[in-house]
Amino acid sequence: MINAVGREIPDEILKITGKEPFQGNFYKEGKIFTKAGPSIRPVMDNRHSKLLKSIREALEKCGAHDGMTVSFHHHFREGDLIVNMVMKEIHAMGLKDITICASSLGKAHDPLVPMIEDGTITNIESSGVRGKIGESISKGKLKGLAIMRSHGGRVRAITTGESKIDIAFIGSPTCDDYGNCRGIGGKADCGVLSYAIVDGNHANYCVAITDCLVPYPNLPAHISQTKIDYVVVVDEIGIPSKIATGAAKPTTDQRKLLMAQYCTDVVVNTPWFKDGFSYQTGVGGASIASTQYLAEIMRERNIKMGFGVGGLTKAMCKLLDDGMARVMLDVQDFDLDAVANLRNVNHHRITAGAYANPLNKGAFVNKLDYVVLASLEVDVHFNCNVVVGSDGMITGAQGGHPDTAQGAKCAIVICPLLQGRIPAICTDVTTVTTPGESIDVVVTDYGVAVNPARQDILEALKACGKVPLKTIEELRDIAYSIVGEPRKVEFGERVVGIIEARDGTIMDVVREAKEFKFED
Amino acid sequence: MEIKKPAVAGTLESSDCMVTVEPGGNGVEFDLESAVIRQYGYQIRKVTMETLERLGVKNVKIRMVDKGALDCTIKARVECACYRANEYKGYLPWGGVIR
């Protein structure tokens, strides 16, 4: 069946998954559903100890079995040691058909590949995958399907019961012997535990893993003792230098600075740029530079930000410290300055659900005026691809891209027209991850295109006369005139992954990659 | 043009390609490794073959490791490798077979 973004979703996939094809952003608006809840094993006996000696013991106590689902958060990013540590034990126990439900997986998890190949891991649910796991899935090594969900989509899938977690393993920078988890302090300081809150609420068993056991009670807890079955202390849960890096150096790349300037021009010349506006941006060089340009104009015009949200960086936190933003809402910290900034009383932790779950009673993303995003590819329908490389290999993650793009009044995508020989603006993206209806403005180094559905933005930008406006087709044509039109990448027949829309419908499928051979 | 000895042109930098040519007796043997082979493999081969034909190279083993080079770069690297392999010492025919 062809879905609302024009992608063919095979009937067989609809049948196996029980999912519907994507039908537009607001398909589930107001549709009532009942939340799913976990099975709870109560602790009343005051002699009960939650402290266990090893991951192995925790797995046994939690009834680890073939076919179970285990979950993880990705706050330790490329420094994560938890996933490999737990999966190594599961592998040693000889368990099979495991589903991993992670908020994201990265290059740190390359050691899982042999476990995919030998059938220990047969399903993966994640925001995305990078490195060797992505390659392994694209080459058809995973027996089941990889399901890629946005951060909000993951919370939705768990709260509706579509994803049932048997055991959640929650790496916690500090924890006490009764399971009060905090994301801050300790050796693997990541600041927040936002992605893991839903696991705490909905998993049948929750195991906290820490390398910094602190005296009881560890308050205020980010995940409470009332959610945690067991606590395991290990030597190391993360590699600090890879968790939160130092603040990125300001970019000197003229192409990025140019795009940053265009992006700032778009923001300040559209109607939502007024006192109290809300804003999310990323960690790329152009995003950070555009935040700095924006700060100058905010100062000049005496405009303050109402709230900033997202994965936070030094550049955003500086706005708070300088009194130019009223609050920062934090789901993830990308650098040490952002972690340290949590001391500011106006820097609030929010859960991934509050941030972006499309099926709660209104997420923070709905209140966004602007979001500045990146993309691997954008097509002439404004569809974005942030998961599958132009060569057909799975190589990225949805993150909050579809959530914020839908929520924000003005969703801006910054991407250079060309990445080496690959045109980022193309006729059809390899895989749709964020629908064009969510994307309003595309900023490239060769000009700025506005989604024709947003005549209000187009009028505002025409009136200001500062932004080099082009149509999206013009941008594509410039790209193709330089690098040539790319040949459509050929895939195998088998579907290896699903790109889930925020609401659980299917946005697109990812097929097995095919070795390239000249056919003559 | 005769390929008299092995020669190399180009680098493995992004947006460049490294071209190696060797004497061959069996027409053009083309071997390509490219970061963008799925999208541009046929185009890269076409440009390479056209360039060799223009230079009058009939027998050659040519290997290219491409890092996303544009057509103009590919042409230049192939031309350069062939002239080096030919031990050509005269003035290069700019605007002639080199375009």
Coordinates of C-alpha atoms in Angstrom, one line a residue:
Chain A
M1 CA 0.0 0.0 0.0
I2 CA 1.2 3.5 -0.8
N3 CA 1.3 5.7 2.3
A4 CA 0.8 9.5 2.7
V5 CA 4.4 10.2 1.8
G6 CA 4.2 8.1 -1.4
R7 CA 6.1 5.2 -0.1
E8 CA 5.2 1.6 -0.9
I9 CA 4.7 -0.3 2.4
P10 CA 4.5 -4.1 1.5
D11 CA 1.2 -5.7 2.7
E12 CA 3.2 -8.5 4.2
I13 CA 5.0 -6.0 6.6
L14 CA 1.6 -4.5 7.5
K15 CA 0.4 -8.0 8.3
I16 CA 3.4 -9.1 10.3
T17 CA 3.6 -5.9 12.4
G18 CA -0.1 -5.2 12.7
K19 CA 0.7 -1.6 11.8
E20 CA -1.0 0.9 9.5
P21 CA 0.7 2.9 6.8
F22 CA 1.5 6.6 7.7
Q23 CA -1.6 8.7 7.0
G24 CA -0.5 12.2 7.9
N25 CA 0.7 13.9 11.0
F26 CA -2.6 14.3 12.8
Y27 CA -4.1 10.9 12.1
K28 CA -4.2 10.0 15.9
E29 CA -5.3 13.4 17.1
G30 CA -7.8 12.9 19.9
K31 CA -8.1 9.2 19.5
I32 CA -8.6 7.6 22.9
F33 CA -6.4 4.7 24.0
T34 CA -5.7 2.9 27.3
K35 CA -2.1 2.9 28.7
A36 CA -0.4 -0.4 29.3
G37 CA 1.1 -1.1 32.7
P38 CA 3.9 -3.4 33.9
S39 CA 3.7 -6.4 36.2
I40 CA 5.0 -5.5 39.6
R41 CA 6.7 -7.7 42.2
P42 CA 6.1 -5.8 45.5
V43 CA 8.7 -5.4 48.2
M44 CA 7.1 -5.3 51.7
D45 CA 9.7 -7.2 53.7
N46 CA 12.0 -4.7 55.4
R47 CA 14.8 -7.2 55.4
H48 CA 14.8 -7.5 51.6
S49 CA 18.0 -6.4 50.0
K50 CA 18.0 -5.1 46.4
L51 CA 21.8 -5.3 46.1
L52 CA 23.0 -8.1 43.9
K53 CA 26.6 -9.2 43.2
S54 CA 26.5 -9.4 39.4
I55 CA 24.7 -8.8 36.2
R56 CA 24.3 -12.5 35.9
E57 CA 22.6 -12.7 39.3
A58 CA 20.2 -9.9 38.3
L59 CA 19.4 -11.7 35.0
E60 CA 18.6 -14.9 36.9
K61 CA 16.5 -13.1 39.6
C62 CA 14.5 -11.3 36.9
G63 CA 13.7 -14.5 35.1
A64 CA 15.8 -13.9 31.9
H65 CA 14.5 -16.1 29.2
D66 CA 14.6 -16.8 25.5
G67 CA 12.6 -14.3 23.5
M68 CA 12.6 -11.6 26.1
T69 CA 12.9 -7.8 25.6
V70 CA 15.6 -5.9 27.4
S71 CA 15.9 -2.1 27.4
F72 CA 18.7 0.4 27.7
H73 CA 19.1 4.2 27.6
H74 CA 21.8 6.1 25.6
H75 CA 22.7 8.9 28.0
F76 CA 26.3 7.6 28.0
R77 CA 26.4 8.0 24.2
E78 CA 29.6 6.6 22.7
G79 CA 31.0 6.0 26.1
D80 CA 28.3 3.5 27.1
L81 CA 29.5 0.2 28.7
I82 CA 26.1 -1.0 29.9
V83 CA 24.7 -2.5 26.8
N84 CA 27.8 -4.6 26.0
M85 CA 28.2 -5.7 29.6
V86 CA 24.6 -7.0 29.9
M87 CA 24.5 -8.5 26.5
K88 CA 27.7 -10.4 27.1
E89 CA 26.1 -12.1 30.1
I90 CA 22.9 -12.9 28.2
H91 CA 25.1 -14.4 25.4
A92 CA 27.1 -16.4 28.0
M93 CA 23.8 -17.8 29.4
G94 CA 23.0 -19.0 25.9
L95 CA 19.7 -17.1 25.6
K96 CA 18.3 -16.6 22.1
D97 CA 15.8 -14.4 20.3
I98 CA 16.4 -11.4 22.4
T99 CA 14.8 -8.0 21.5
I100 CA 16.8 -5.0 22.3
C101 CA 14.7 -1.9 23.0
A102 CA 17.2 0.9 23.3
S103 CA 16.7 4.7 23.2
S104 CA 19.6 4.6 20.7
L105 CA 22.6 2.5 19.7
G106 CA 25.9 3.7 18.4
K107 CA 29.4 2.7 17.4
A108 CA 30.2 1.8 21.0
H109 CA 27.9 -1.3 20.5
D110 CA 29.8 -2.8 17.6
P111 CA 30.5 -5.9 19.8
L112 CA 26.8 -6.8 19.4
V113 CA 27.3 -7.8 15.8
P114 CA 28.4 -11.4 16.4
M115 CA 25.3 -11.8 18.7
I116 CA 23.1 -10.6 15.8
E117 CA 24.8 -13.2 13.6
D118 CA 24.4 -16.1 16.0
G119 CA 20.7 -15.4 16.8
T120 CA 21.1 -14.1 20.3
I121 CA 19.7 -10.8 19.2
T122 CA 16.9 -11.1 16.6
N123 CA 15.0 -7.8 16.9
I124 CA 16.2 -4.3 17.5
E125 CA 14.1 -1.3 18.4
S126 CA 16.0 1.9 18.6
S127 CA 16.1 5.5 17.5
G128 CA 18.7 4.3 15.0
V129 CA 22.0 2.5 14.8
R130 CA 25.4 3.6 13.7
G131 CA 28.6 1.8 12.9
K132 CA 28.8 -2.0 12.4
I133 CA 25.3 -2.8 13.7
G134 CA 23.8 -0.6 11.0
E135 CA 25.8 -2.3 8.4
S136 CA 24.9 -5.7 9.8
I137 CA 21.2 -4.9 9.7
S138 CA 21.5 -3.5 6.1
K139 CA 23.2 -6.7 5.1
G140 CA 20.3 -8.8 6.3
K141 CA 22.0 -10.4 9.3
L142 CA 19.2 -9.6 11.8
K143 CA 16.6 -12.3 11.8
G144 CA 13.7 -10.1 12.7
L145 CA 13.1 -6.4 11.9
A146 CA 14.9 -3.4 13.1
I147 CA 12.3 -0.8 14.1
M148 CA 13.5 2.8 14.1
R149 CA 11.5 5.2 16.3
S150 CA 11.9 8.8 17.3
H151 CA 12.5 9.7 20.9
G152 CA 8.8 10.5 21.3
G153 CA 7.8 7.5 19.3
R154 CA 9.7 5.2 21.7
V155 CA 7.8 6.5 24.7
R156 CA 4.6 6.1 22.8
A157 CA 5.3 2.5 21.9
I158 CA 6.2 1.6 25.5
T159 CA 3.2 3.4 27.1
T160 CA 0.7 1.9 24.6
G161 CA 2.2 -1.6 25.3
E162 CA 3.3 -2.1 21.8
S163 CA 6.8 -2.6 23.2
K164 CA 6.7 -4.7 26.3
I165 CA 10.0 -4.6 28.2
D166 CA 10.8 -7.6 30.4
I167 CA 13.9 -6.2 32.0
A168 CA 15.2 -2.6 31.9
F169 CA 18.9 -2.1 32.6
I170 CA 19.3 1.5 33.7
G171 CA 22.9 2.8 34.0
S172 CA 22.8 5.3 36.8
P173 CA 25.7 7.7 37.5
T174 CA 24.8 7.5 41.2
C175 CA 22.5 5.2 43.0
D176 CA 21.8 4.0 46.6
D177 CA 21.3 0.4 47.7
Y178 CA 17.5 0.8 47.4
G179 CA 17.5 2.0 43.8
N180 CA 17.2 5.7 43.9
C181 CA 18.9 6.7 40.6
R182 CA 20.3 10.1 39.7
G183 CA 21.9 11.1 36.4
I184 CA 24.3 13.6 38.0
G185 CA 27.5 13.0 39.9
G186 CA 29.7 10.0 40.1
K187 CA 32.2 8.9 37.5
A188 CA 29.9 8.7 34.5
D189 CA 28.2 12.0 34.9
C190 CA 25.6 12.4 32.1
G191 CA 23.4 15.0 33.8
V192 CA 19.9 13.5 33.2
L193 CA 18.2 10.2 32.8
S194 CA 15.3 11.5 30.7
Y195 CA 15.2 8.6 28.1
A196 CA 15.1 6.0 30.9
I197 CA 12.1 7.3 32.8
V198 CA 9.6 5.5 30.7
D199 CA 11.5 2.2 31.1
G200 CA 11.3 2.7 34.9
N201 CA 7.6 3.3 34.6
H202 CA 6.7 0.4 32.2
A203 CA 9.3 -2.4 32.4
N204 CA 8.3 -5.5 34.4
Y205 CA 11.7 -5.6 36.0
C206 CA 14.1 -2.7 36.5
V207 CA 17.8 -3.2 37.3
A208 CA 19.9 -0.2 38.2
I209 CA 23.6 -0.5 37.4
T210 CA 26.0 2.0 38.9
D211 CA 29.7 2.5 39.5
C212 CA 29.0 5.0 42.3
L213 CA 27.0 3.6 45.2
V214 CA 26.0 6.5 47.5
P215 CA 24.5 6.6 51.0
Y216 CA 20.7 6.2 51.2
P217 CA 18.6 8.1 50.2
N218 CA 20.0 9.5 46.9
L219 CA 17.6 12.4 46.5
P220 CA 16.0 14.0 44.6
A221 CA 15.8 10.8 42.6
H222 CA 15.4 10.9 38.9
I223 CA 14.1 7.3 38.9
S224 CA 12.7 6.4 42.3
Q225 CA 13.3 3.3 44.4
T226 CA 9.7 2.5 43.9
K227 CA 10.5 1.5 40.3
I228 CA 13.7 -0.4 40.8
D229 CA 13.8 -4.2 41.6
Y230 CA 17.6 -4.7 41.9
V231 CA 20.8 -2.7 42.1
V232 CA 24.1 -4.0 40.8
V233 CA 27.5 -2.2 41.4
V234 CA 30.1 -2.6 38.7
D235 CA 33.6 -1.1 38.2
E236 CA 32.6 1.2 35.3
I237 CA 29.4 2.1 33.5
G238 CA 30.7 4.6 31.0
I239 CA 33.9 6.2 29.6
P240 CA 33.6 9.8 30.8
S241 CA 35.5 11.4 27.9
K242 CA 33.1 9.9 25.4
I243 CA 29.9 10.7 27.4
A244 CA 29.9 14.4 27.4
T245 CA 32.7 15.9 25.3
G246 CA 34.1 19.3 25.9
A247 CA 32.2 22.1 24.2
A248 CA 32.6 22.0 20.4
K249 CA 35.1 24.6 19.1
P250 CA 33.4 27.4 17.2
T251 CA 33.5 26.4 13.5
T252 CA 35.6 28.4 11.1
D253 CA 34.2 26.6 8.1
Q254 CA 32.9 29.4 5.8
R255 CA 30.2 27.2 4.3
K256 CA 28.8 26.4 7.7
L257 CA 29.0 30.1 8.8
L258 CA 27.2 31.2 5.7
M259 CA 24.4 28.7 6.4
A260 CA 24.3 29.8 10.0
Q261 CA 23.8 33.4 8.9
Y262 CA 21.0 32.4 6.5
C263 CA 19.4 30.4 9.3
T264 CA 19.5 33.3 11.7
D265 CA 18.1 35.6 9.0
V266 CA 15.2 33.2 8.7
V267 CA 14.5 33.1 12.4
V268 CA 14.7 36.8 13.0
N269 CA 12.5 37.7 10.0
T270 CA 9.6 35.4 10.8
P271 CA 6.7 36.4 13.0
W272 CA 7.5 34.1 16.0
F273 CA 10.7 35.9 16.8
K274 CA 9.5 38.1 19.6
D275 CA 10.0 38.2 23.4
G276 CA 9.2 34.8 24.9
F277 CA 9.9 32.7 21.7
S278 CA 10.9 29.1 22.1
Y279 CA 13.8 27.4 20.3
Q280 CA 15.6 24.1 19.8
T281 CA 18.8 23.5 18.0
G282 CA 21.5 20.9 17.5
V283 CA 25.2 20.3 18.1
G284 CA 26.4 20.8 14.5
G285 CA 28.9 23.6 13.8
A286 CA 26.2 25.6 11.8
S287 CA 23.6 25.2 14.6
I288 CA 25.9 26.5 17.3
A289 CA 27.1 29.4 15.1
S290 CA 23.5 30.3 14.3
T291 CA 22.7 30.3 18.0
Q292 CA 25.5 32.8 18.6
Y293 CA 24.4 35.0 15.7
L294 CA 20.9 34.9 17.1
A295 CA 22.1 35.9 20.6
E296 CA 23.6 39.1 19.1
I297 CA 20.3 40.1 17.6
M298 CA 18.4 39.2 20.7
R299 CA 20.6 41.5 22.6
E300 CA 20.2 44.3 20.1
R301 CA 16.4 44.1 20.1
N302 CA 16.1 43.2 23.8
I303 CA 14.2 39.9 23.0
K304 CA 14.5 37.1 25.4
M305 CA 13.9 33.4 24.8
G306 CA 10.9 31.9 26.7
F307 CA 12.3 28.4 26.7
G308 CA 15.0 26.5 25.0
V309 CA 14.8 22.7 24.8
G310 CA 16.6 19.6 23.6
G311 CA 19.8 18.0 23.8
L312 CA 21.7 21.0 25.3
T313 CA 25.0 22.5 24.6
K314 CA 27.2 25.2 26.0
A315 CA 25.9 27.7 23.5
M316 CA 22.3 27.2 24.7
C317 CA 23.2 27.2 28.4
K318 CA 25.1 30.4 28.0
L319 CA 21.8 32.1 26.9
L320 CA 20.4 31.0 30.3
D321 CA 23.4 32.2 32.3
D322 CA 23.4 35.5 30.5
G323 CA 19.7 36.1 31.4
M324 CA 18.7 35.9 27.7
A325 CA 16.5 32.8 28.2
R326 CA 14.0 32.2 31.0
V327 CA 14.4 28.4 31.2
M328 CA 16.2 25.5 29.6
L329 CA 14.4 22.1 29.3
D330 CA 16.9 19.3 29.3
V331 CA 16.5 15.8 27.8
Q332 CA 20.2 15.2 27.1
D333 CA 23.5 16.9 27.6
F334 CA 26.0 17.0 24.8
D335 CA 28.9 18.6 26.5
L336 CA 30.3 19.1 30.0
D337 CA 29.2 22.7 30.2
A338 CA 25.6 21.6 29.8
V339 CA 26.0 19.0 32.5
A340 CA 27.5 21.6 34.8
N341 CA 24.8 24.1 34.0
L342 CA 22.1 21.8 35.6
R343 CA 23.1 23.7 38.8
N344 CA 21.2 26.7 37.4
V345 CA 17.7 26.6 39.0
N346 CA 16.1 27.5 35.7
H347 CA 17.7 24.5 33.9
H348 CA 15.0 21.8 34.2
R349 CA 15.2 18.1 33.6
I350 CA 12.2 16.8 31.5
T351 CA 11.4 13.2 30.5
A352 CA 11.6 12.0 26.9
G353 CA 7.8 11.5 27.2
A354 CA 7.2 15.1 28.3
Y355 CA 9.5 16.3 25.6
A356 CA 8.1 14.5 22.6
N357 CA 5.6 11.6 23.1
P358 CA 2.9 12.3 20.5
L359 CA 0.2 10.5 22.4
N360 CA 0.3 12.2 25.8
K361 CA -1.8 15.2 26.5
G362 CA 0.6 17.6 24.9
A363 CA 4.4 17.4 24.7
F364 CA 6.8 20.3 25.0
V365 CA 7.7 20.0 21.3
N366 CA 4.1 21.2 20.6
K367 CA 5.0 24.6 22.1
L368 CA 8.1 25.1 20.0
D369 CA 8.3 28.1 17.8
Y370 CA 11.6 27.2 16.0
V371 CA 13.6 24.1 15.7
V372 CA 16.9 24.0 13.7
L373 CA 17.7 20.5 12.4
A374 CA 20.1 18.8 10.1
S375 CA 19.4 16.1 7.5
L376 CA 21.4 13.6 5.4
E377 CA 19.0 14.2 2.5
V378 CA 16.0 16.4 1.8
D379 CA 13.9 15.8 -1.3
V380 CA 11.7 18.1 -3.5
H381 CA 8.7 17.1 -1.4
F382 CA 10.6 18.3 1.7
N383 CA 10.8 14.8 3.1
C384 CA 13.9 14.3 5.2
N385 CA 16.1 11.3 5.7
V386 CA 18.2 11.1 8.8
V387 CA 18.6 7.3 9.1
V388 CA 19.7 5.7 5.9
G389 CA 22.9 6.8 4.1
S390 CA 22.6 7.7 0.4
D391 CA 24.4 4.4 -0.3
G392 CA 21.5 2.5 1.3
M393 CA 23.2 1.5 4.5
I394 CA 21.6 2.3 7.9
T395 CA 23.8 4.9 9.5
G396 CA 21.9 7.3 11.6
A397 CA 19.1 7.9 14.1
Q398 CA 15.8 9.6 14.1
G399 CA 16.4 11.2 17.5
G400 CA 13.9 14.0 18.1
H401 CA 13.9 15.0 14.4
P402 CA 10.3 14.0 13.5
D403 CA 9.0 15.0 16.9
T404 CA 10.4 18.6 16.9
A405 CA 9.8 19.1 13.2
Q406 CA 6.1 18.3 13.6
G407 CA 5.8 20.3 16.9
A408 CA 7.5 23.5 15.9
K409 CA 5.7 26.3 14.1
C410 CA 8.8 26.8 12.0
A411 CA 11.0 23.8 11.4
I412 CA 14.3 24.7 9.7
V413 CA 16.6 22.2 8.2
I414 CA 20.2 23.2 7.6
C415 CA 22.1 21.1 5.1
P416 CA 25.0 21.8 2.7
L417 CA 23.8 21.3 -0.9
L418 CA 26.6 18.7 -1.5
Q419 CA 28.3 16.3 0.8
G420 CA 31.3 15.4 -1.3
R421 CA 29.7 14.1 -4.5
I422 CA 26.4 13.3 -2.8
P423 CA 23.6 15.9 -3.4
A424 CA 21.8 16.5 -0.1
I425 CA 18.9 18.0 -2.0
C426 CA 17.5 15.3 -4.3
T427 CA 14.4 14.2 -6.2
D428 CA 13.5 11.5 -3.7
V429 CA 15.2 10.7 -0.4
T430 CA 16.5 7.2 0.0
T431 CA 14.2 6.6 3.0
V432 CA 11.6 9.0 4.5
T433 CA 12.1 9.6 8.2
T434 CA 10.4 13.0 8.7
P435 CA 7.5 13.8 6.4
G436 CA 7.7 16.9 4.2
E437 CA 4.5 18.3 5.9
S438 CA 6.6 18.9 9.0
I439 CA 9.4 20.7 7.3
D440 CA 9.0 24.4 6.6
V441 CA 12.4 25.9 5.5
V442 CA 15.5 24.3 4.1
V443 CA 18.7 26.3 4.4
T444 CA 21.7 25.4 2.1
D445 CA 24.9 27.2 1.2
Y446 CA 23.4 27.9 -2.3
G447 CA 20.1 29.4 -1.0
V448 CA 17.0 28.9 1.1
A449 CA 13.8 27.1 0.1
V450 CA 10.5 27.5 1.8
N451 CA 7.8 24.7 1.7
P452 CA 5.1 26.0 -0.6
A453 CA 2.6 25.0 2.1
R454 CA 4.0 27.8 4.2
Q455 CA 3.1 30.9 2.2
D456 CA 3.2 32.9 5.5
I457 CA 6.9 32.2 5.9
L458 CA 7.6 32.8 2.3
E459 CA 5.9 36.2 2.4
A460 CA 7.8 37.2 5.5
L461 CA 11.2 36.2 4.0
K462 CA 10.4 37.9 0.7
A463 CA 9.5 41.1 2.6
C464 CA 12.8 41.2 4.5
G465 CA 14.9 40.8 1.4
K466 CA 17.8 39.3 3.3
V467 CA 17.5 35.7 2.4
P468 CA 18.5 34.3 -1.0
L469 CA 15.2 32.4 -1.8
K470 CA 15.1 29.6 -4.2
T471 CA 12.6 26.8 -4.9
I472 CA 13.5 23.4 -3.6
E473 CA 13.6 22.2 -7.3
E474 CA 16.1 25.0 -8.1
L475 CA 18.4 23.8 -5.3
R476 CA 18.2 20.2 -6.5
D477 CA 18.9 21.3 -10.1
I478 CA 22.0 23.3 -9.0
A479 CA 23.2 20.2 -7.1
Y480 CA 22.7 17.9 -10.0
S481 CA 24.4 20.3 -12.4
I482 CA 27.6 20.1 -10.3
V483 CA 27.7 16.4 -9.4
G484 CA 25.5 14.8 -12.0
E485 CA 22.2 13.1 -11.3
P486 CA 22.8 10.1 -9.0
R487 CA 21.6 6.7 -10.1
K488 CA 18.9 5.2 -7.9
V489 CA 20.5 2.9 -5.4
E490 CA 19.4 -0.7 -5.8
F491 CA 18.2 -2.7 -2.9
G492 CA 17.4 -6.4 -2.4
E493 CA 13.8 -7.6 -1.9
R494 CA 13.9 -8.3 1.8
V495 CA 12.7 -5.7 4.3
V496 CA 15.2 -5.4 7.1
G497 CA 13.9 -2.4 8.9
I498 CA 10.9 -0.1 9.5
I499 CA 10.9 3.6 9.9
E500 CA 8.1 4.2 12.3
A501 CA 6.3 7.5 12.3
R502 CA 5.8 9.2 15.7
D503 CA 2.3 7.8 16.0
G504 CA 3.3 4.2 15.3
T505 CA 2.2 4.0 11.7
I506 CA 4.8 3.1 9.0
M507 CA 6.6 6.0 7.4
D508 CA 8.9 3.8 5.2
V509 CA 10.7 0.5 5.1
V510 CA 14.4 -0.2 4.7
R511 CA 15.4 -3.0 2.4
E512 CA 18.5 -5.2 2.4
A513 CA 21.5 -3.5 0.7
K514 CA 22.8 -5.1 -2.4
E515 CA 26.4 -5.4 -3.4
F516 CA 27.2 -3.1 -6.4
K517 CA 28.3 -4.8 -9.6
F518 CA 28.5 -3.5 -13.1
E519 CA 25.8 -5.3 -15.0
D520 CA 27.7 -5.4 -18.3
Chain B
M1 CA 49.1 6.3 -26.4
E2 CA 51.2 3.5 -25.0
I3 CA 51.3 2.8 -21.3
K4 CA 55.0 2.0 -20.9
K5 CA 55.3 1.7 -17.1
P6 CA 53.1 1.8 -14.0
A7 CA 52.1 5.4 -12.9
V8 CA 49.9 7.0 -10.3
A9 CA 48.0 10.2 -10.1
G10 CA 45.7 11.7 -7.5
T11 CA 45.3 11.2 -3.7
L12 CA 42.9 9.5 -1.3
E13 CA 41.6 12.8 0.0
S14 CA 37.9 13.4 0.1
S15 CA 36.6 14.6 -3.3
D16 CA 39.7 13.2 -5.1
C17 CA 40.5 9.9 -6.6
M18 CA 43.7 7.9 -7.0
V19 CA 44.3 6.5 -10.4
T20 CA 46.9 3.7 -11.1
V21 CA 47.7 2.6 -14.6
E22 CA 49.8 -0.3 -15.7
P23 CA 50.8 -1.7 -19.1
G24 CA 48.2 -4.2 -20.2
G25 CA 47.8 -6.4 -23.3
N26 CA 44.1 -7.1 -23.1
G27 CA 42.3 -3.8 -23.9
V28 CA 41.1 -1.7 -21.0
E29 CA 40.8 -3.6 -17.7
F30 CA 39.0 -1.2 -15.3
D31 CA 38.8 -1.7 -11.6
L32 CA 36.8 0.7 -9.4
E33 CA 36.5 1.2 -5.7
S34 CA 34.3 4.2 -4.8
A35 CA 32.6 5.7 -1.9
V36 CA 29.7 6.6 -4.2
I37 CA 29.8 3.5 -6.5
R38 CA 26.1 2.8 -6.0
Q39 CA 25.1 6.2 -7.2
Y40 CA 27.9 7.1 -9.6
G41 CA 29.7 3.9 -10.6
Y42 CA 28.4 3.9 -14.2
Q43 CA 29.1 7.6 -14.6
I44 CA 32.7 7.2 -13.3
R45 CA 33.3 4.3 -15.7
K46 CA 31.9 6.3 -18.6
V47 CA 34.1 9.3 -17.9
T48 CA 37.2 7.1 -17.5
M49 CA 36.5 5.2 -20.8
E50 CA 35.9 8.4 -22.7
T51 CA 39.1 9.9 -21.4
L52 CA 41.2 6.9 -22.3
E53 CA 39.7 6.9 -25.7
R54 CA 40.4 10.5 -26.2
L55 CA 44.1 9.9 -25.2
G56 CA 44.2 6.9 -27.5
V57 CA 45.0 4.4 -24.8
K58 CA 44.1 1.0 -26.1
N59 CA 45.7 -1.4 -23.7
V60 CA 45.8 -0.6 -20.0
K61 CA 45.1 -2.0 -16.5
I62 CA 43.5 1.0 -14.7
R63 CA 42.6 1.0 -11.1
M64 CA 40.7 3.8 -9.4
V65 CA 40.1 4.4 -5.8
D66 CA 37.5 7.2 -5.7
K67 CA 36.5 9.4 -2.8
G68 CA 33.7 11.2 -4.4
A69 CA 35.6 13.1 -7.1
L70 CA 33.7 15.1 -9.7
D71 CA 33.9 14.2 -13.4
C72 CA 36.5 17.0 -14.0
T73 CA 38.8 15.6 -11.3
I74 CA 38.4 12.1 -12.6
K75 CA 39.4 13.2 -16.2
A76 CA 42.4 15.2 -14.9
R77 CA 43.7 12.3 -12.8
V78 CA 43.3 9.8 -15.6
E79 CA 45.1 12.1 -18.1
C80 CA 47.9 12.7 -15.6
A81 CA 48.4 9.0 -14.8
C82 CA 48.5 8.1 -18.5
Y83 CA 51.0 10.8 -19.5
R84 CA 53.3 9.8 -16.6
A85 CA 53.0 6.2 -17.7
N86 CA 53.9 7.2 -21.2
E87 CA 57.1 8.9 -20.0
Y88 CA 56.0 11.9 -22.2
K89 CA 58.5 14.7 -21.9
G90 CA 57.1 17.3 -24.4
Y91 CA 54.6 20.0 -24.0
L92 CA 51.2 18.8 -22.9
P93 CA 48.5 19.2 -25.5
W94 CA 46.2 21.5 -23.5
G95 CA 43.0 22.0 -25.4
G96 CA 44.0 19.0 -27.6
V97 CA 43.4 15.6 -26.1
I98 CA 43.7 17.2 -22.6
R99 CA 40.5 19.1 -21.9

